[in-house]
Amino acid sequence: MSNTSLLNELPTQVRIVEVGARDGLQNETAVTTQDKVTLINSLATAGIKDIEAGAFVSPKWVPQMADSMDVIKALDLPDVNLTALTPNLKGAEAAHAVGIKEFAIFTAASEAFCQKNINCSIDESITRFGEVMAFAKSNNIRVRGYVSCVLGCPYEGEVDPIKVREVSQKLLALGCYEISLGDTIGVGTAKHVDELFDVLLPHIDKSHLAVHFHDTYGQALTNIYTALKRGIATVDSAVAGLGGCPYAKGASGNVATEDVIYLLQGLGIEHGIDLERLASAGWSICSALNKQPVSKVSLALKTQSTDQ
Ligand code: HMG
Ligand code: MG
């Protein structure tokens, strides 16, 4: 196969779902509400159109997200799709009260992870989501579904791709418009990703799938490239590679958005995001966290600008 024909199989445009303010900050030391508001506003200025802005979960389980209501109330971004995690009806009602127009429900392809994360079995989670979906439907809110541990589980090890397919199909049947496939602990490799899509794509249209890869073993970009080649055109990522997972010890953050944008630029794929502004948003939130971005692209851009 020639290089040109390979590039022809890639999507021409990719939608980035920026999860740094939620998935990232849920597992960093707490920052102020104003830091979060500034971050989300800067991401919007950089051209990001889909931003997960918070989580309406128990503050006892994830204290870093306890101010999600205040964060969202302080935002005025009519051109941005602000989304939030809503694990149950209580979360959905709270998110709706501050004007969230897209909910995210989340379960897993691994029973043990589901229990640790949301304190119920996979089947119980699907039942619980029924009320969230009904509430969303009556309020004209669309719902995204996450499936965690699609390439491995911190408690159960290998995860069967058929289980991933079954859980994804249940969420789609409930009414989710898209399933975000989470490599929660960042253990997958390109072969795993291909094998997963071999099982999913005959049953689920690629337009209903997104990838959400954490970068613990440094495989996220390669795995994203593998997914792009299977026609996946929605990628979740976190500015500066923020975060980890509170219920997956040792897992690092999502792939850095800056690194994904650089990859897309190199492939000639449209994304609508200003890389310099994005990197600057990453440096600002990292300064509040007293750390450096976990993005090679961001670090390289910084070195380049200080050398000039
Ligand atoms: P539970 O204890 O089973 O629920 O928690 P409950 O209904 O018995 O309620 C217990 C307490 O939580 C009560 O308060 C409720 O009011 C409160 P208390 O009476 O003890 O004072 N509560 C809530 N408070 C605020 N908002 C709510 C809410 N619901 C109950 N919505 C629950 C069940 C799901 C709430 C809990 O397990 C929880 O919040 N878990 C946190 C899950 C989480 O946020 N995990 C991290 C995000 S998922 C992730 O990172 C993976 C992802 O990125 C994809 C990937 O990488 O794979 C998405
Ligand atoms: Mg995640």
mmCIF file of C-alpha atoms and ligand atoms in Angstrom:
data_model
loop_
_atom_site.group_PDB
_atom_site.id
_atom_site.type_symbol
_atom_site.label_atom_id
_atom_site.label_comp_id
_atom_site.label_asym_id
_atom_site.label_seq_id
_atom_site.Cartn_x
_atom_site.Cartn_y
_atom_site.Cartn_z
ATOM 1 C CA MET A 1 0.000 0.000 0.000
ATOM 2 C CA SER A 2 1.416 3.425 -0.907
ATOM 3 C CA ASN A 3 1.643 6.209 1.650
ATOM 4 C CA THR A 4 -0.887 8.213 -0.324
ATOM 5 C CA SER A 5 -3.531 5.499 -0.200
ATOM 6 C CA LEU A 6 -2.948 5.107 3.567
ATOM 7 C CA LEU A 7 -3.530 8.822 4.123
ATOM 8 C CA ASN A 8 -6.727 8.578 2.064
ATOM 9 C CA GLU A 9 -8.205 6.235 4.674
ATOM 10 C CA LEU A 10 -7.749 8.734 7.498
ATOM 11 C CA PRO A 11 -10.588 11.096 8.462
ATOM 12 C CA THR A 12 -10.258 14.556 6.908
ATOM 13 C CA GLN A 13 -11.431 16.220 10.123
ATOM 14 C CA VAL A 14 -11.160 15.227 13.773
ATOM 15 C CA ARG A 15 -13.245 16.473 16.694
ATOM 16 C CA ILE A 16 -11.289 16.917 19.895
ATOM 17 C CA VAL A 17 -13.159 16.440 23.176
ATOM 18 C CA GLU A 18 -11.045 18.260 25.741
ATOM 19 C CA VAL A 19 -11.263 16.487 29.100
ATOM 20 C CA GLY A 20 -8.440 18.213 30.999
ATOM 21 C CA ALA A 21 -10.738 20.271 33.217
ATOM 22 C CA ARG A 22 -12.491 17.062 34.358
ATOM 23 C CA ASP A 23 -10.432 13.915 33.802
ATOM 24 C CA GLY A 24 -7.238 15.891 34.286
ATOM 25 C CA LEU A 25 -8.099 17.991 37.306
ATOM 26 C CA GLN A 26 -10.027 15.214 39.092
ATOM 27 C CA ASN A 27 -6.681 13.611 39.791
ATOM 28 C CA GLU A 28 -4.417 16.585 40.427
ATOM 29 C CA THR A 29 -3.986 18.570 43.627
ATOM 30 C CA ALA A 30 -6.928 20.915 43.990
ATOM 31 C CA VAL A 31 -6.839 24.212 42.115
ATOM 32 C CA THR A 32 -9.206 27.129 42.678
ATOM 33 C CA THR A 33 -12.558 27.510 40.963
ATOM 34 C CA GLN A 34 -11.150 30.582 39.213
ATOM 35 C CA ASP A 35 -8.183 28.527 37.888
ATOM 36 C CA LYS A 36 -10.664 26.108 36.322
ATOM 37 C CA VAL A 37 -12.743 28.912 34.829
ATOM 38 C CA THR A 38 -9.613 30.532 33.381
ATOM 39 C CA LEU A 39 -8.493 27.188 31.941
ATOM 40 C CA ILE A 40 -11.830 26.488 30.245
ATOM 41 C CA ASN A 41 -12.036 30.029 28.847
ATOM 42 C CA SER A 42 -8.469 29.709 27.463
ATOM 43 C CA LEU A 43 -9.285 26.355 25.863
ATOM 44 C CA ALA A 44 -12.304 27.941 24.192
ATOM 45 C CA THR A 45 -10.133 30.831 22.960
ATOM 46 C CA ALA A 46 -7.776 28.244 21.453
ATOM 47 C CA GLY A 47 -10.718 27.015 19.360
ATOM 48 C CA ILE A 48 -11.850 23.927 21.269
ATOM 49 C CA LYS A 49 -15.557 23.349 20.746
ATOM 50 C CA ASP A 50 -16.197 20.368 23.040
ATOM 51 C CA ILE A 51 -15.061 20.779 26.635
ATOM 52 C CA GLU A 52 -15.854 18.470 29.556
ATOM 53 C CA ALA A 53 -16.137 21.095 32.247
ATOM 54 C CA GLY A 54 -16.803 19.098 35.417
ATOM 55 C CA ALA A 55 -18.367 16.122 37.131
ATOM 56 C CA PHE A 56 -21.595 15.950 39.145
ATOM 57 C CA VAL A 57 -20.413 13.046 41.248
ATOM 58 C CA SER A 58 -20.195 12.541 44.990
ATOM 59 C CA PRO A 59 -17.813 15.145 46.482
ATOM 60 C CA LYS A 60 -16.786 12.502 49.002
ATOM 61 C CA TRP A 61 -15.558 10.283 46.165
ATOM 62 C CA VAL A 62 -13.923 12.986 44.034
ATOM 63 C CA PRO A 63 -13.434 16.192 46.056
ATOM 64 C CA GLN A 64 -11.585 17.896 43.193
ATOM 65 C CA MET A 65 -14.867 18.119 41.258
ATOM 66 C CA ALA A 66 -16.970 19.456 44.164
ATOM 67 C CA ASP A 67 -17.112 22.974 42.683
ATOM 68 C CA SER A 68 -18.326 21.904 39.203
ATOM 69 C CA MET A 69 -21.556 23.827 39.651
ATOM 70 C CA ASP A 70 -19.708 27.073 40.447
ATOM 71 C CA VAL A 71 -17.272 26.535 37.555
ATOM 72 C CA ILE A 72 -20.048 26.069 35.021
ATOM 73 C CA LYS A 73 -22.111 28.961 36.409
ATOM 74 C CA ALA A 74 -19.102 31.258 35.882
ATOM 75 C CA LEU A 75 -18.729 30.358 32.192
ATOM 76 C CA ASP A 76 -20.366 32.206 29.328
ATOM 77 C CA LEU A 77 -19.405 30.240 26.217
ATOM 78 C CA PRO A 78 -22.438 29.977 23.937
ATOM 79 C CA ASP A 79 -20.363 28.541 21.047
ATOM 80 C CA VAL A 80 -18.850 25.737 23.107
ATOM 81 C CA ASN A 81 -20.439 22.380 23.888
ATOM 82 C CA LEU A 82 -19.854 22.149 27.647
ATOM 83 C CA THR A 83 -20.334 18.650 28.986
ATOM 84 C CA ALA A 84 -20.208 17.032 32.428
ATOM 85 C CA LEU A 85 -20.210 13.607 34.037
ATOM 86 C CA THR A 86 -23.596 12.621 35.435
ATOM 87 C CA PRO A 87 -23.489 9.159 37.056
ATOM 88 C CA ASN A 88 -27.095 9.224 38.280
ATOM 89 C CA LEU A 89 -30.283 11.296 38.343
ATOM 90 C CA LYS A 90 -28.989 13.501 41.163
ATOM 91 C CA GLY A 91 -25.971 14.436 39.036
ATOM 92 C CA ALA A 92 -28.095 14.917 35.930
ATOM 93 C CA GLU A 93 -30.479 17.286 37.720
ATOM 94 C CA ALA A 94 -27.596 19.322 39.114
ATOM 95 C CA ALA A 95 -25.915 19.559 35.693
ATOM 96 C CA HIS A 96 -29.187 20.584 34.058
ATOM 97 C CA ALA A 97 -29.713 23.283 36.696
ATOM 98 C CA VAL A 98 -26.557 25.053 35.491
ATOM 99 C CA GLY A 99 -27.418 24.688 31.804
ATOM 100 C CA ILE A 100 -25.330 21.678 30.720
ATOM 101 C CA LYS A 101 -26.581 20.496 27.321
ATOM 102 C CA GLU A 102 -24.600 17.260 27.082
ATOM 103 C CA PHE A 103 -24.305 14.641 29.806
ATOM 104 C CA ALA A 104 -21.709 11.903 30.016
ATOM 105 C CA ILE A 105 -22.608 8.625 31.685
ATOM 106 C CA PHE A 106 -19.868 6.155 32.493
ATOM 107 C CA THR A 107 -19.526 2.462 33.100
ATOM 108 C CA ALA A 108 -16.868 -0.150 32.337
ATOM 109 C CA ALA A 109 -16.114 -3.362 30.490
ATOM 110 C CA SER A 110 -14.705 -4.738 33.757
ATOM 111 C CA GLU A 111 -16.914 -5.585 36.763
ATOM 112 C CA ALA A 112 -14.213 -4.881 39.336
ATOM 113 C CA PHE A 113 -13.438 -1.428 37.945
ATOM 114 C CA CYS A 114 -17.140 -0.561 37.741
ATOM 115 C CA GLN A 115 -17.586 -1.464 41.427
ATOM 116 C CA LYS A 116 -14.570 0.585 42.521
ATOM 117 C CA ASN A 117 -15.512 3.551 40.351
ATOM 118 C CA ILE A 118 -19.269 3.882 40.733
ATOM 119 C CA ASN A 119 -20.106 1.363 43.454
ATOM 120 C CA CYS A 120 -22.333 -0.919 41.387
ATOM 121 C CA SER A 121 -22.177 -3.723 38.831
ATOM 122 C CA ILE A 122 -22.165 -3.032 35.083
ATOM 123 C CA ASP A 123 -25.797 -4.186 34.801
ATOM 124 C CA GLU A 124 -26.837 -2.008 37.765
ATOM 125 C CA SER A 125 -25.095 0.956 36.143
ATOM 126 C CA ILE A 126 -27.069 0.455 32.926
ATOM 127 C CA THR A 127 -30.320 0.321 34.938
ATOM 128 C CA ARG A 128 -29.327 3.471 36.849
ATOM 129 C CA PHE A 129 -28.598 5.249 33.548
ATOM 130 C CA GLY A 130 -32.171 4.588 32.412
ATOM 131 C CA GLU A 131 -33.429 7.434 34.627
ATOM 132 C CA VAL A 132 -30.612 9.734 33.505
ATOM 133 C CA MET A 133 -31.514 9.036 29.865
ATOM 134 C CA ALA A 134 -35.223 9.668 30.468
ATOM 135 C CA PHE A 135 -34.426 12.948 32.211
ATOM 136 C CA ALA A 136 -32.029 13.922 29.393
ATOM 137 C CA LYS A 137 -34.590 13.118 26.722
ATOM 138 C CA SER A 138 -37.310 15.183 28.362
ATOM 139 C CA ASN A 139 -34.908 18.134 28.595
ATOM 140 C CA ASN A 140 -33.459 17.820 25.087
ATOM 141 C CA ILE A 141 -29.986 16.964 26.335
ATOM 142 C CA ARG A 142 -27.741 14.604 24.409
ATOM 143 C CA VAL A 143 -25.783 11.907 26.206
ATOM 144 C CA ARG A 144 -22.358 10.456 25.609
ATOM 145 C CA GLY A 145 -21.382 7.097 27.080
ATOM 146 C CA TYR A 146 -17.979 6.114 28.398
ATOM 147 C CA VAL A 147 -16.791 2.543 28.618
ATOM 148 C CA SER A 148 -13.700 2.226 30.818
ATOM 149 C CA CYS A 149 -11.001 -0.448 30.733
ATOM 150 C CA VAL A 150 -11.476 -1.309 27.054
ATOM 151 C CA LEU A 151 -7.838 -2.407 26.687
ATOM 152 C CA GLY A 152 -7.171 -3.690 30.201
ATOM 153 C CA CYS A 153 -8.256 -3.403 33.828
ATOM 154 C CA PRO A 154 -6.132 -2.622 36.893
ATOM 155 C CA TYR A 155 -7.978 -5.334 38.846
ATOM 156 C CA GLU A 156 -8.936 -7.980 36.262
ATOM 157 C CA GLY A 157 -6.086 -7.673 33.740
ATOM 158 C CA GLU A 158 -7.132 -8.559 30.193
ATOM 159 C CA VAL A 159 -10.556 -7.449 29.055
ATOM 160 C CA ASP A 160 -12.507 -9.313 26.377
ATOM 161 C CA PRO A 161 -13.300 -7.052 23.371
ATOM 162 C CA ILE A 162 -16.674 -8.800 23.131
ATOM 163 C CA LYS A 163 -17.529 -7.450 26.587
ATOM 164 C CA VAL A 164 -16.568 -3.963 25.360
ATOM 165 C CA ARG A 165 -18.875 -4.423 22.375
ATOM 166 C CA GLU A 166 -21.782 -5.656 24.511
ATOM 167 C CA VAL A 167 -21.536 -2.784 26.997
ATOM 168 C CA SER A 168 -21.157 -0.239 24.163
ATOM 169 C CA GLN A 169 -24.219 -1.640 22.407
ATOM 170 C CA LYS A 170 -26.240 -1.412 25.647
ATOM 171 C CA LEU A 171 -25.303 2.260 26.032
ATOM 172 C CA LEU A 172 -26.162 2.981 22.396
ATOM 173 C CA ALA A 173 -29.492 1.166 22.819
ATOM 174 C CA LEU A 174 -30.222 3.404 25.824
ATOM 175 C CA GLY A 175 -29.826 6.413 23.517
ATOM 176 C CA CYS A 176 -26.195 7.550 23.786
ATOM 177 C CA TYR A 177 -25.131 9.273 20.559
ATOM 178 C CA GLU A 178 -21.505 8.200 20.953
ATOM 179 C CA ILE A 179 -19.359 5.795 22.954
ATOM 180 C CA SER A 180 -15.979 6.938 24.191
ATOM 181 C CA LEU A 181 -13.679 3.941 24.519
ATOM 182 C CA GLY A 182 -11.436 4.411 27.549
ATOM 183 C CA ASP A 183 -8.009 2.881 27.911
ATOM 184 C CA THR A 184 -8.294 4.016 31.517
ATOM 185 C CA ILE A 185 -4.887 2.767 32.598
ATOM 186 C CA GLY A 186 -3.063 3.331 29.303
ATOM 187 C CA VAL A 187 -1.864 -0.254 28.868
ATOM 188 C CA GLY A 188 -3.021 -0.975 25.322
ATOM 189 C CA THR A 189 -0.811 -1.243 22.262
ATOM 190 C CA ALA A 190 -1.594 -0.754 18.577
ATOM 191 C CA LYS A 191 -2.322 -4.472 18.139
ATOM 192 C CA HIS A 192 -4.889 -4.364 20.960
ATOM 193 C CA VAL A 193 -6.526 -1.343 19.376
ATOM 194 C CA ASP A 194 -6.782 -3.058 15.999
ATOM 195 C CA GLU A 195 -8.174 -6.211 17.603
ATOM 196 C CA LEU A 196 -10.763 -4.160 19.487
ATOM 197 C CA PHE A 197 -11.937 -2.416 16.305
ATOM 198 C CA ASP A 198 -12.048 -5.768 14.495
ATOM 199 C CA VAL A 199 -14.686 -6.779 17.060
ATOM 200 C CA LEU A 200 -16.537 -3.442 17.272
ATOM 201 C CA LEU A 201 -16.718 -2.128 13.728
ATOM 202 C CA PRO A 202 -18.815 -4.915 12.167
ATOM 203 C CA HIS A 203 -21.543 -4.058 14.734
ATOM 204 C CA ILE A 204 -21.138 -0.368 15.580
ATOM 205 C CA ASP A 205 -20.725 2.388 13.022
ATOM 206 C CA LYS A 206 -17.434 4.242 13.420
ATOM 207 C CA SER A 207 -19.326 7.559 13.575
ATOM 208 C CA HIS A 208 -20.626 6.459 17.007
ATOM 209 C CA LEU A 209 -17.176 5.758 18.459
ATOM 210 C CA ALA A 210 -14.513 7.948 20.066
ATOM 211 C CA VAL A 211 -11.187 7.065 21.670
ATOM 212 C CA HIS A 212 -10.120 8.131 25.144
ATOM 213 C CA PHE A 213 -6.596 6.966 25.779
ATOM 214 C CA HIS A 214 -4.504 7.512 28.884
ATOM 215 C CA ASP A 215 -0.754 7.531 28.315
ATOM 216 C CA THR A 216 0.699 5.509 31.202
ATOM 217 C CA TYR A 217 2.919 3.380 28.954
ATOM 218 C CA GLY A 218 3.521 6.075 26.317
ATOM 219 C CA GLN A 219 1.339 4.305 23.729
ATOM 220 C CA ALA A 220 -1.550 6.764 23.453
ATOM 221 C CA LEU A 221 -0.445 8.596 20.287
ATOM 222 C CA THR A 222 0.348 5.366 18.456
ATOM 223 C CA ASN A 223 -2.982 3.968 19.592
ATOM 224 C CA ILE A 224 -4.790 7.096 18.396
ATOM 225 C CA TYR A 225 -3.077 6.829 15.011
ATOM 226 C CA THR A 226 -4.227 3.203 14.817
ATOM 227 C CA ALA A 227 -7.798 4.305 15.605
ATOM 228 C CA LEU A 228 -7.649 7.120 13.016
ATOM 229 C CA LYS A 229 -6.691 4.545 10.419
ATOM 230 C CA ARG A 230 -9.857 2.639 11.317
ATOM 231 C CA GLY A 231 -11.839 5.806 10.554
ATOM 232 C CA ILE A 232 -12.390 7.060 14.117
ATOM 233 C CA ALA A 233 -12.809 10.836 14.002
ATOM 234 C CA THR A 234 -13.369 11.837 17.645
ATOM 235 C CA VAL A 235 -10.474 11.905 20.099
ATOM 236 C CA ASP A 236 -10.580 12.759 23.816
ATOM 237 C CA SER A 237 -7.466 14.388 25.241
ATOM 238 C CA ALA A 238 -6.355 16.597 28.114
ATOM 239 C CA VAL A 239 -4.366 19.792 27.741
ATOM 240 C CA ALA A 240 -0.835 19.381 29.158
ATOM 241 C CA GLY A 241 -1.571 15.659 29.673
ATOM 242 C CA LEU A 242 -3.183 16.487 33.019
ATOM 243 C CA GLY A 243 -4.488 13.861 35.361
ATOM 244 C CA GLY A 244 -4.736 10.154 35.977
ATOM 245 C CA CYS A 245 -7.529 8.071 37.425
ATOM 246 C CA PRO A 246 -8.482 8.050 41.134
ATOM 247 C CA TYR A 247 -9.603 4.390 40.889
ATOM 248 C CA ALA A 248 -6.611 3.131 38.886
ATOM 249 C CA LYS A 249 -3.448 3.526 40.945
ATOM 250 C CA GLY A 250 -0.410 4.623 38.920
ATOM 251 C CA ALA A 251 -2.400 5.463 35.772
ATOM 252 C CA SER A 252 -1.196 8.670 34.173
ATOM 253 C CA GLY A 253 -3.217 11.367 32.496
ATOM 254 C CA ASN A 254 -4.917 11.370 29.138
ATOM 255 C CA VAL A 255 -2.835 11.872 26.043
ATOM 256 C CA ALA A 256 -1.885 15.565 25.847
ATOM 257 C CA THR A 257 -4.105 17.578 23.502
ATOM 258 C CA GLU A 258 -1.044 19.486 22.207
ATOM 259 C CA ASP A 259 0.542 16.201 21.095
ATOM 260 C CA VAL A 260 -2.636 15.053 19.343
ATOM 261 C CA ILE A 261 -2.928 18.382 17.526
ATOM 262 C CA TYR A 262 0.673 18.119 16.338
ATOM 263 C CA LEU A 263 -0.031 14.588 15.052
ATOM 264 C CA LEU A 264 -3.174 15.766 13.241
ATOM 265 C CA GLN A 265 -1.321 18.707 11.706
ATOM 266 C CA GLY A 266 1.366 16.362 10.413
ATOM 267 C CA LEU A 267 -1.297 14.163 8.847
ATOM 268 C CA GLY A 268 -3.062 17.145 7.252
ATOM 269 C CA ILE A 269 -6.235 16.474 9.274
ATOM 270 C CA GLU A 270 -8.386 19.493 10.122
ATOM 271 C CA HIS A 271 -9.045 20.210 13.807
ATOM 272 C CA GLY A 272 -9.738 23.952 14.168
ATOM 273 C CA ILE A 273 -7.442 24.461 17.171
ATOM 274 C CA ASP A 274 -4.657 27.031 17.619
ATOM 275 C CA LEU A 275 -1.700 25.049 18.970
ATOM 276 C CA GLU A 276 0.170 28.049 20.442
ATOM 277 C CA ARG A 277 -2.861 29.225 22.406
ATOM 278 C CA LEU A 278 -3.579 25.691 23.533
ATOM 279 C CA ALA A 279 -0.024 25.227 24.788
ATOM 280 C CA SER A 280 -0.257 28.542 26.606
ATOM 281 C CA ALA A 281 -3.469 27.368 28.355
ATOM 282 C CA GLY A 282 -1.557 24.252 29.417
ATOM 283 C CA TRP A 283 1.350 26.243 30.864
ATOM 284 C CA SER A 284 -1.047 28.454 32.843
ATOM 285 C CA ILE A 285 -2.902 25.602 34.531
ATOM 286 C CA CYS A 286 0.399 23.818 35.164
ATOM 287 C CA SER A 287 1.729 26.904 36.883
ATOM 288 C CA ALA A 288 -1.304 26.754 39.225
ATOM 289 C CA LEU A 289 -0.436 23.083 39.816
ATOM 290 C CA ASN A 290 3.241 23.856 40.250
ATOM 291 C CA LYS A 291 4.321 21.368 37.597
ATOM 292 C CA GLN A 292 5.349 21.234 33.941
ATOM 293 C CA PRO A 293 3.048 20.070 31.150
ATOM 294 C CA VAL A 294 3.289 16.368 30.304
ATOM 295 C CA SER A 295 3.312 17.192 26.600
ATOM 296 C CA LYS A 296 6.444 16.793 24.531
ATOM 297 C CA VAL A 297 5.053 19.235 21.961
ATOM 298 C CA SER A 298 4.396 21.863 24.607
ATOM 299 C CA LEU A 299 7.894 21.475 26.071
ATOM 300 C CA ALA A 300 9.448 21.657 22.581
ATOM 301 C CA LEU A 301 7.493 24.791 21.699
ATOM 302 C CA LYS A 302 8.621 26.416 24.939
ATOM 303 C CA THR A 303 12.292 25.592 24.293
ATOM 304 C CA GLN A 304 11.955 26.923 20.740
ATOM 305 C CA SER A 305 10.404 30.196 21.929
ATOM 306 C CA THR A 306 12.995 30.774 24.669
ATOM 307 C CA ASP A 307 15.872 30.026 22.205
ATOM 308 C CA GLN A 308 14.723 32.791 19.855
HETATM 309 P P1 HMG B 1 -22.981 5.593 46.067
HETATM 310 O O1 HMG B 1 -22.327 5.778 47.397
HETATM 311 O O2 HMG B 1 -23.199 4.214 45.575
HETATM 312 O O3 HMG B 1 -24.348 6.388 45.939
HETATM 313 O O4 HMG B 1 -22.154 6.401 44.990
HETATM 314 P P2 HMG B 1 -25.516 6.728 46.884
HETATM 315 O O5 HMG B 1 -26.682 7.024 46.004
HETATM 316 O O6 HMG B 1 -25.676 5.670 47.957
HETATM 317 O O7 HMG B 1 -25.061 8.096 47.587
HETATM 318 C C1 HMG B 1 -24.044 8.178 48.557
HETATM 319 C C2 HMG B 1 -23.754 9.640 48.863
HETATM 320 O O8 HMG B 1 -23.320 10.299 47.678
HETATM 321 C C3 HMG B 1 -24.971 10.394 49.336
HETATM 322 O O9 HMG B 1 -24.512 11.435 50.192
HETATM 323 C C4 HMG B 1 -25.503 11.032 48.081
HETATM 324 O O10 HMG B 1 -26.260 12.196 48.307
HETATM 325 C C5 HMG B 1 -24.218 11.384 47.377
HETATM 326 P P3 HMG B 1 -24.495 11.274 51.800
HETATM 327 O O11 HMG B 1 -25.911 10.945 52.140
HETATM 328 O O12 HMG B 1 -23.552 10.144 52.107
HETATM 329 O O13 HMG B 1 -24.008 12.615 52.280
HETATM 330 N N1 HMG B 1 -24.390 11.442 45.914
HETATM 331 C C6 HMG B 1 -24.053 12.495 45.171
HETATM 332 N N2 HMG B 1 -23.532 13.700 45.481
HETATM 333 C C7 HMG B 1 -23.343 14.555 44.458
HETATM 334 N N3 HMG B 1 -23.610 14.262 43.179
HETATM 335 C C8 HMG B 1 -24.127 13.066 42.848
HETATM 336 C C9 HMG B 1 -24.369 12.138 43.858
HETATM 337 N N4 HMG B 1 -24.864 10.886 43.866
HETATM 338 C C10 HMG B 1 -24.861 10.467 45.132
HETATM 339 N N5 HMG B 1 -24.400 12.789 41.555
HETATM 340 C C11 HMG B 1 -21.672 7.478 42.915
HETATM 341 C C12 HMG B 1 -22.448 6.363 43.611
HETATM 342 C C13 HMG B 1 -21.701 7.195 41.427
HETATM 343 C C14 HMG B 1 -22.348 8.807 43.210
HETATM 344 C C15 HMG B 1 -20.239 7.477 43.459
HETATM 345 O O14 HMG B 1 -19.723 6.187 43.304
HETATM 346 C C16 HMG B 1 -19.328 8.459 42.786
HETATM 347 O O15 HMG B 1 -19.554 9.658 42.812
HETATM 348 N N6 HMG B 1 -18.243 7.948 42.169
HETATM 349 C C17 HMG B 1 -17.228 8.788 41.552
HETATM 350 C C18 HMG B 1 -17.028 8.334 40.182
HETATM 351 C C19 HMG B 1 -16.046 9.210 39.469
HETATM 352 O O16 HMG B 1 -16.222 10.408 39.366
HETATM 353 N N7 HMG B 1 -14.962 8.582 38.956
HETATM 354 C C20 HMG B 1 -13.993 9.266 38.170
HETATM 355 C C21 HMG B 1 -14.555 9.609 36.836
HETATM 356 S S1 HMG B 1 -14.722 8.201 35.711
HETATM 357 C C22 HMG B 1 -13.245 8.208 34.858
HETATM 358 O O17 HMG B 1 -12.358 8.962 35.164
HETATM 359 C C23 HMG B 1 -13.113 7.316 33.651
HETATM 360 C C24 HMG B 1 -13.285 8.069 32.337
HETATM 361 O O18 HMG B 1 -12.371 9.135 32.238
HETATM 362 C C25 HMG B 1 -13.066 7.112 31.159
HETATM 363 C C26 HMG B 1 -11.782 6.318 31.240
HETATM 364 O O19 HMG B 1 -10.675 6.905 31.344
HETATM 365 O O20 HMG B 1 -11.879 5.098 31.169
HETATM 366 C C27 HMG B 1 -14.707 8.659 32.224
HETATM 367 MG MG MG B 2 -10.287 8.933 31.609
#
